[in-house]
Amino acid sequence: MTTIDPFARFGEVPLFSLTSSVMTDGGPLAAAQYAAGAGGADVSPDLHWSGFPAETRSFALTVFDPDAPTGSGYWHWAVFDIPADVDSLPTGAGVANSVLLPAGAVVMPNEIRQATFIGAAPPRGTGTHRYQFVLHALDVADLGVDPQATPGVLGFNVHFHTLARAVLEATGVAGGAA
């Protein structure tokens, strides 16, 4: 599958590589990446990136379901101020108060106002959902965003500092972890 940049409509930027050992671009989420209430474990996947610009000062990661039946999608995880010398996150880095995240990284509250990764749980009858893991290479080391703000506020600020972007999109369906 060819990576499609969901933010291209705001101005195209160079793309770099984002991979995981448990999912492929366009493929299904692994069972562990589903929500605990949907038969999964709310475990964030390992992520690895390469090919970003040398000028990168930090990264911001968002995980978003644009197909959630909300009218505004659903934010599963948002992390910013990831240092520029980091090129991966291990499995499980999205737990609350994670020691697996690099020093300085900031986790924002997700849709249920928890500063953690929350797995997929597409409601029955809503079809296949896309889960967009998007990593932005930024031109600033510190975005200066309030950690209690929303991922939407993060996205607004990220827009003005993005040098390049990586996208890994997986899919999920109701009952997919079972």
PDB file of C-alpha atoms in Angstrom:
ATOM      1  CA  MET A   1       0.000   0.000   0.000  1.00  0.00           C
ATOM      2  CA  THR A   2       1.273   3.481  -0.798  1.00  0.00           C
ATOM      3  CA  THR A   3       1.403   5.796   2.197  1.00  0.00           C
ATOM      4  CA  ILE A   4      -1.108   8.603   1.907  1.00  0.00           C
ATOM      5  CA  ASP A   5      -0.446  11.743   3.933  1.00  0.00           C
ATOM      6  CA  PRO A   6      -3.740  12.698   5.632  1.00  0.00           C
ATOM      7  CA  PHE A   7      -2.373  16.219   6.193  1.00  0.00           C
ATOM      8  CA  ALA A   8      -1.320  16.909   2.582  1.00  0.00           C
ATOM      9  CA  ARG A   9      -4.300  19.211   2.054  1.00  0.00           C
ATOM     10  CA  PHE A  10      -2.601  21.697   4.429  1.00  0.00           C
ATOM     11  CA  GLY A  11       0.556  21.740   2.338  1.00  0.00           C
ATOM     12  CA  GLU A  12       2.723  18.832   1.328  1.00  0.00           C
ATOM     13  CA  VAL A  13       5.955  18.106   3.177  1.00  0.00           C
ATOM     14  CA  PRO A  14       8.553  15.391   2.564  1.00  0.00           C
ATOM     15  CA  LEU A  15       7.665  11.954   3.889  1.00  0.00           C
ATOM     16  CA  PHE A  16       9.954   9.669   5.882  1.00  0.00           C
ATOM     17  CA  SER A  17       9.610   6.071   7.075  1.00  0.00           C
ATOM     18  CA  LEU A  18       7.576   4.841  10.085  1.00  0.00           C
ATOM     19  CA  THR A  19       7.383   1.096  10.738  1.00  0.00           C
ATOM     20  CA  SER A  20       6.343  -1.384  13.414  1.00  0.00           C
ATOM     21  CA  SER A  21       7.026  -5.069  13.952  1.00  0.00           C
ATOM     22  CA  VAL A  22       3.333  -5.739  14.717  1.00  0.00           C
ATOM     23  CA  MET A  23       1.559  -3.905  11.898  1.00  0.00           C
ATOM     24  CA  THR A  24       2.061  -2.852   8.305  1.00  0.00           C
ATOM     25  CA  ASP A  25       0.763   0.128   6.399  1.00  0.00           C
ATOM     26  CA  GLY A  26      -2.779  -0.742   5.321  1.00  0.00           C
ATOM     27  CA  GLY A  27      -2.813  -3.956   7.365  1.00  0.00           C
ATOM     28  CA  PRO A  28      -4.841  -4.828  10.454  1.00  0.00           C
ATOM     29  CA  LEU A  29      -3.994  -3.830  13.995  1.00  0.00           C
ATOM     30  CA  ALA A  30      -2.634  -6.603  16.193  1.00  0.00           C
ATOM     31  CA  ALA A  31      -4.923  -7.830  18.992  1.00  0.00           C
ATOM     32  CA  ALA A  32      -2.844  -6.066  21.681  1.00  0.00           C
ATOM     33  CA  GLN A  33      -3.538  -2.681  20.027  1.00  0.00           C
ATOM     34  CA  TYR A  34      -7.278  -3.026  20.632  1.00  0.00           C
ATOM     35  CA  ALA A  35      -8.825  -1.623  23.804  1.00  0.00           C
ATOM     36  CA  ALA A  36      -9.090  -3.870  26.849  1.00  0.00           C
ATOM     37  CA  GLY A  37     -12.880  -3.646  26.603  1.00  0.00           C
ATOM     38  CA  ALA A  38     -12.704  -4.840  22.998  1.00  0.00           C
ATOM     39  CA  GLY A  39     -10.653  -7.968  23.665  1.00  0.00           C
ATOM     40  CA  GLY A  40      -7.269  -6.273  23.407  1.00  0.00           C
ATOM     41  CA  ALA A  41      -4.778  -4.931  25.898  1.00  0.00           C
ATOM     42  CA  ASP A  42      -4.395  -1.160  25.202  1.00  0.00           C
ATOM     43  CA  VAL A  43      -0.718  -1.729  24.352  1.00  0.00           C
ATOM     44  CA  SER A  44       0.967   0.830  22.122  1.00  0.00           C
ATOM     45  CA  PRO A  45       2.973  -0.806  19.319  1.00  0.00           C
ATOM     46  CA  ASP A  46       6.698  -0.505  18.808  1.00  0.00           C
ATOM     47  CA  LEU A  47       7.471   2.259  16.318  1.00  0.00           C
ATOM     48  CA  HIS A  48      10.699   2.861  14.371  1.00  0.00           C
ATOM     49  CA  TRP A  49      11.509   5.765  12.052  1.00  0.00           C
ATOM     50  CA  SER A  50      14.214   6.818   9.654  1.00  0.00           C
ATOM     51  CA  GLY A  51      14.887   9.204   6.796  1.00  0.00           C
ATOM     52  CA  PHE A  52      13.784  12.397   8.599  1.00  0.00           C
ATOM     53  CA  PRO A  53      15.553  15.711   7.901  1.00  0.00           C
ATOM     54  CA  ALA A  54      18.865  16.427   9.636  1.00  0.00           C
ATOM     55  CA  GLU A  55      17.363  19.749  10.791  1.00  0.00           C
ATOM     56  CA  THR A  56      14.785  17.944  12.964  1.00  0.00           C
ATOM     57  CA  ARG A  57      14.774  19.317  16.532  1.00  0.00           C
ATOM     58  CA  SER A  58      11.960  17.112  17.948  1.00  0.00           C
ATOM     59  CA  PHE A  59       9.069  14.836  17.001  1.00  0.00           C
ATOM     60  CA  ALA A  60       5.356  14.743  17.731  1.00  0.00           C
ATOM     61  CA  LEU A  61       3.335  11.540  17.459  1.00  0.00           C
ATOM     62  CA  THR A  62      -0.437  11.299  17.129  1.00  0.00           C
ATOM     63  CA  VAL A  63      -2.704   8.275  16.787  1.00  0.00           C
ATOM     64  CA  PHE A  64      -6.091   9.154  15.317  1.00  0.00           C
ATOM     65  CA  ASP A  65      -9.185   7.318  14.087  1.00  0.00           C
ATOM     66  CA  PRO A  66     -10.832   9.553  11.451  1.00  0.00           C
ATOM     67  CA  ASP A  67     -13.668   7.021  11.051  1.00  0.00           C
ATOM     68  CA  ALA A  68     -15.021   7.155  14.612  1.00  0.00           C
ATOM     69  CA  PRO A  69     -18.735   8.037  14.530  1.00  0.00           C
ATOM     70  CA  THR A  70     -18.237  11.337  16.336  1.00  0.00           C
ATOM     71  CA  GLY A  71     -18.137  13.903  13.561  1.00  0.00           C
ATOM     72  CA  SER A  72     -14.613  14.784  14.724  1.00  0.00           C
ATOM     73  CA  GLY A  73     -12.757  11.461  14.842  1.00  0.00           C
ATOM     74  CA  TYR A  74     -11.082  10.002  17.921  1.00  0.00           C
ATOM     75  CA  TRP A  75      -7.619  10.689  19.367  1.00  0.00           C
ATOM     76  CA  HIS A  76      -6.014   7.564  20.847  1.00  0.00           C
ATOM     77  CA  TRP A  77      -2.593   8.967  21.783  1.00  0.00           C
ATOM     78  CA  ALA A  78      -0.574  12.157  21.461  1.00  0.00           C
ATOM     79  CA  VAL A  79       3.074  12.628  22.447  1.00  0.00           C
ATOM     80  CA  PHE A  80       5.244  15.640  21.699  1.00  0.00           C
ATOM     81  CA  ASP A  81       8.714  17.013  22.464  1.00  0.00           C
ATOM     82  CA  ILE A  82      10.206  13.623  21.606  1.00  0.00           C
ATOM     83  CA  PRO A  83      13.941  14.437  21.316  1.00  0.00           C
ATOM     84  CA  ALA A  84      15.453  14.520  17.830  1.00  0.00           C
ATOM     85  CA  ASP A  85      18.035  11.839  18.688  1.00  0.00           C
ATOM     86  CA  VAL A  86      15.268   9.280  19.312  1.00  0.00           C
ATOM     87  CA  ASP A  87      14.343   7.014  16.388  1.00  0.00           C
ATOM     88  CA  SER A  88      12.028   4.487  18.030  1.00  0.00           C
ATOM     89  CA  LEU A  89       9.524   3.823  20.800  1.00  0.00           C
ATOM     90  CA  PRO A  90       9.253   0.355  22.340  1.00  0.00           C
ATOM     91  CA  THR A  91       6.088  -1.701  22.716  1.00  0.00           C
ATOM     92  CA  GLY A  92       4.126  -0.454  25.708  1.00  0.00           C
ATOM     93  CA  ALA A  93       5.585   3.071  25.769  1.00  0.00           C
ATOM     94  CA  GLY A  94       2.016   4.391  25.890  1.00  0.00           C
ATOM     95  CA  VAL A  95       1.181   3.270  29.427  1.00  0.00           C
ATOM     96  CA  ALA A  96       0.420   5.958  31.995  1.00  0.00           C
ATOM     97  CA  ASN A  97       3.591   7.522  33.454  1.00  0.00           C
ATOM     98  CA  SER A  98       5.702   5.372  31.148  1.00  0.00           C
ATOM     99  CA  VAL A  99       9.396   5.023  31.850  1.00  0.00           C
ATOM    100  CA  LEU A 100       9.726   3.743  28.267  1.00  0.00           C
ATOM    101  CA  LEU A 101       9.263   7.218  26.778  1.00  0.00           C
ATOM    102  CA  PRO A 102      12.394   9.340  26.362  1.00  0.00           C
ATOM    103  CA  ALA A 103      13.136  12.076  28.889  1.00  0.00           C
ATOM    104  CA  GLY A 104      11.351  15.297  27.943  1.00  0.00           C
ATOM    105  CA  ALA A 105       8.546  13.663  25.961  1.00  0.00           C
ATOM    106  CA  VAL A 106       5.096  14.949  26.906  1.00  0.00           C
ATOM    107  CA  VAL A 107       1.936  12.812  26.712  1.00  0.00           C
ATOM    108  CA  MET A 108      -1.367  14.649  26.277  1.00  0.00           C
ATOM    109  CA  PRO A 109      -4.762  13.425  27.449  1.00  0.00           C
ATOM    110  CA  ASN A 110      -6.574  11.405  24.778  1.00  0.00           C
ATOM    111  CA  GLU A 111     -10.331  11.478  24.081  1.00  0.00           C
ATOM    112  CA  ILE A 112     -11.135   9.987  27.480  1.00  0.00           C
ATOM    113  CA  ARG A 113      -8.770  12.521  29.110  1.00  0.00           C
ATOM    114  CA  GLN A 114      -6.118   9.963  30.057  1.00  0.00           C
ATOM    115  CA  ALA A 115      -2.451  10.604  29.297  1.00  0.00           C
ATOM    116  CA  THR A 116      -1.971   7.143  27.841  1.00  0.00           C
ATOM    117  CA  PHE A 117      -2.450   5.100  24.677  1.00  0.00           C
ATOM    118  CA  ILE A 118      -5.973   3.726  24.340  1.00  0.00           C
ATOM    119  CA  GLY A 119      -6.520   0.877  21.910  1.00  0.00           C
ATOM    120  CA  ALA A 120      -9.051   0.521  19.127  1.00  0.00           C
ATOM    121  CA  ALA A 121     -12.689  -0.268  19.868  1.00  0.00           C
ATOM    122  CA  PRO A 122     -14.744   0.396  16.746  1.00  0.00           C
ATOM    123  CA  PRO A 123     -18.463   0.170  17.512  1.00  0.00           C
ATOM    124  CA  ARG A 124     -20.390  -2.571  15.728  1.00  0.00           C
ATOM    125  CA  GLY A 125     -22.001  -1.421  12.525  1.00  0.00           C
ATOM    126  CA  THR A 126     -19.421   1.311  11.793  1.00  0.00           C
ATOM    127  CA  GLY A 127     -17.310  -0.664   9.319  1.00  0.00           C
ATOM    128  CA  THR A 128     -13.565  -0.672   9.025  1.00  0.00           C
ATOM    129  CA  HIS A 129     -11.742   2.107  10.845  1.00  0.00           C
ATOM    130  CA  ARG A 130      -8.359   3.570   9.941  1.00  0.00           C
ATOM    131  CA  TYR A 131      -5.840   4.173  12.722  1.00  0.00           C
ATOM    132  CA  GLN A 132      -3.341   6.810  11.622  1.00  0.00           C
ATOM    133  CA  PHE A 133      -0.019   6.734  13.444  1.00  0.00           C
ATOM    134  CA  VAL A 134       1.517  10.028  12.326  1.00  0.00           C
ATOM    135  CA  LEU A 135       4.986  11.205  13.318  1.00  0.00           C
ATOM    136  CA  HIS A 136       5.921  14.817  12.600  1.00  0.00           C
ATOM    137  CA  ALA A 137       9.563  15.931  12.379  1.00  0.00           C
ATOM    138  CA  LEU A 138       9.605  19.445  13.847  1.00  0.00           C
ATOM    139  CA  ASP A 139      11.868  22.490  13.603  1.00  0.00           C
ATOM    140  CA  VAL A 140      11.665  23.259  17.351  1.00  0.00           C
ATOM    141  CA  ALA A 141      12.862  21.253  20.362  1.00  0.00           C
ATOM    142  CA  ASP A 142      10.028  22.481  22.591  1.00  0.00           C
ATOM    143  CA  LEU A 143       6.588  23.141  21.139  1.00  0.00           C
ATOM    144  CA  GLY A 144       5.480  25.076  24.216  1.00  0.00           C
ATOM    145  CA  VAL A 145       2.012  23.480  24.177  1.00  0.00           C
ATOM    146  CA  ASP A 146       0.104  23.088  27.445  1.00  0.00           C
ATOM    147  CA  PRO A 147       0.302  19.368  28.328  1.00  0.00           C
ATOM    148  CA  GLN A 148      -3.372  19.464  29.362  1.00  0.00           C
ATOM    149  CA  ALA A 149      -4.514  20.853  25.999  1.00  0.00           C
ATOM    150  CA  THR A 150      -6.191  18.624  23.442  1.00  0.00           C
ATOM    151  CA  PRO A 151      -4.529  16.702  20.619  1.00  0.00           C
ATOM    152  CA  GLY A 152      -6.351  19.103  18.272  1.00  0.00           C
ATOM    153  CA  VAL A 153      -4.447  22.030  19.810  1.00  0.00           C
ATOM    154  CA  LEU A 154      -1.260  20.009  19.423  1.00  0.00           C
ATOM    155  CA  GLY A 155      -2.063  19.449  15.740  1.00  0.00           C
ATOM    156  CA  PHE A 156      -2.606  23.170  15.196  1.00  0.00           C
ATOM    157  CA  ASN A 157       0.811  23.986  16.659  1.00  0.00           C
ATOM    158  CA  VAL A 158       2.545  21.083  14.906  1.00  0.00           C
ATOM    159  CA  HIS A 159       1.244  22.369  11.551  1.00  0.00           C
ATOM    160  CA  PHE A 160       3.434  25.472  11.748  1.00  0.00           C
ATOM    161  CA  HIS A 161       6.626  23.570  12.665  1.00  0.00           C
ATOM    162  CA  THR A 162       6.530  20.435  10.498  1.00  0.00           C
ATOM    163  CA  LEU A 163       9.597  19.742   8.372  1.00  0.00           C
ATOM    164  CA  ALA A 164       8.541  16.235   7.293  1.00  0.00           C
ATOM    165  CA  ARG A 165       6.005  13.565   8.230  1.00  0.00           C
ATOM    166  CA  ALA A 166       5.726   9.796   8.471  1.00  0.00           C
ATOM    167  CA  VAL A 167       2.417   7.929   8.343  1.00  0.00           C
ATOM    168  CA  LEU A 168       1.601   4.331   9.265  1.00  0.00           C
ATOM    169  CA  GLU A 169      -2.066   3.514   8.857  1.00  0.00           C
ATOM    170  CA  ALA A 170      -3.549   0.287  10.219  1.00  0.00           C
ATOM    171  CA  THR A 171      -7.162  -0.873  10.200  1.00  0.00           C
ATOM    172  CA  GLY A 172      -9.540  -2.225  12.787  1.00  0.00           C
ATOM    173  CA  VAL A 173     -13.085  -3.580  12.938  1.00  0.00           C
ATOM    174  CA  ALA A 174     -15.572  -4.318  15.711  1.00  0.00           C
ATOM    175  CA  GLY A 175     -14.618  -7.602  17.310  1.00  0.00           C
ATOM    176  CA  GLY A 176     -11.228  -7.509  15.574  1.00  0.00           C
ATOM    177  CA  ALA A 177      -9.253  -8.475  18.680  1.00  0.00           C
ATOM    178  CA  ALA A 178     -11.408 -11.508  19.419  1.00  0.00           C
TER     179      ALA A 178
END
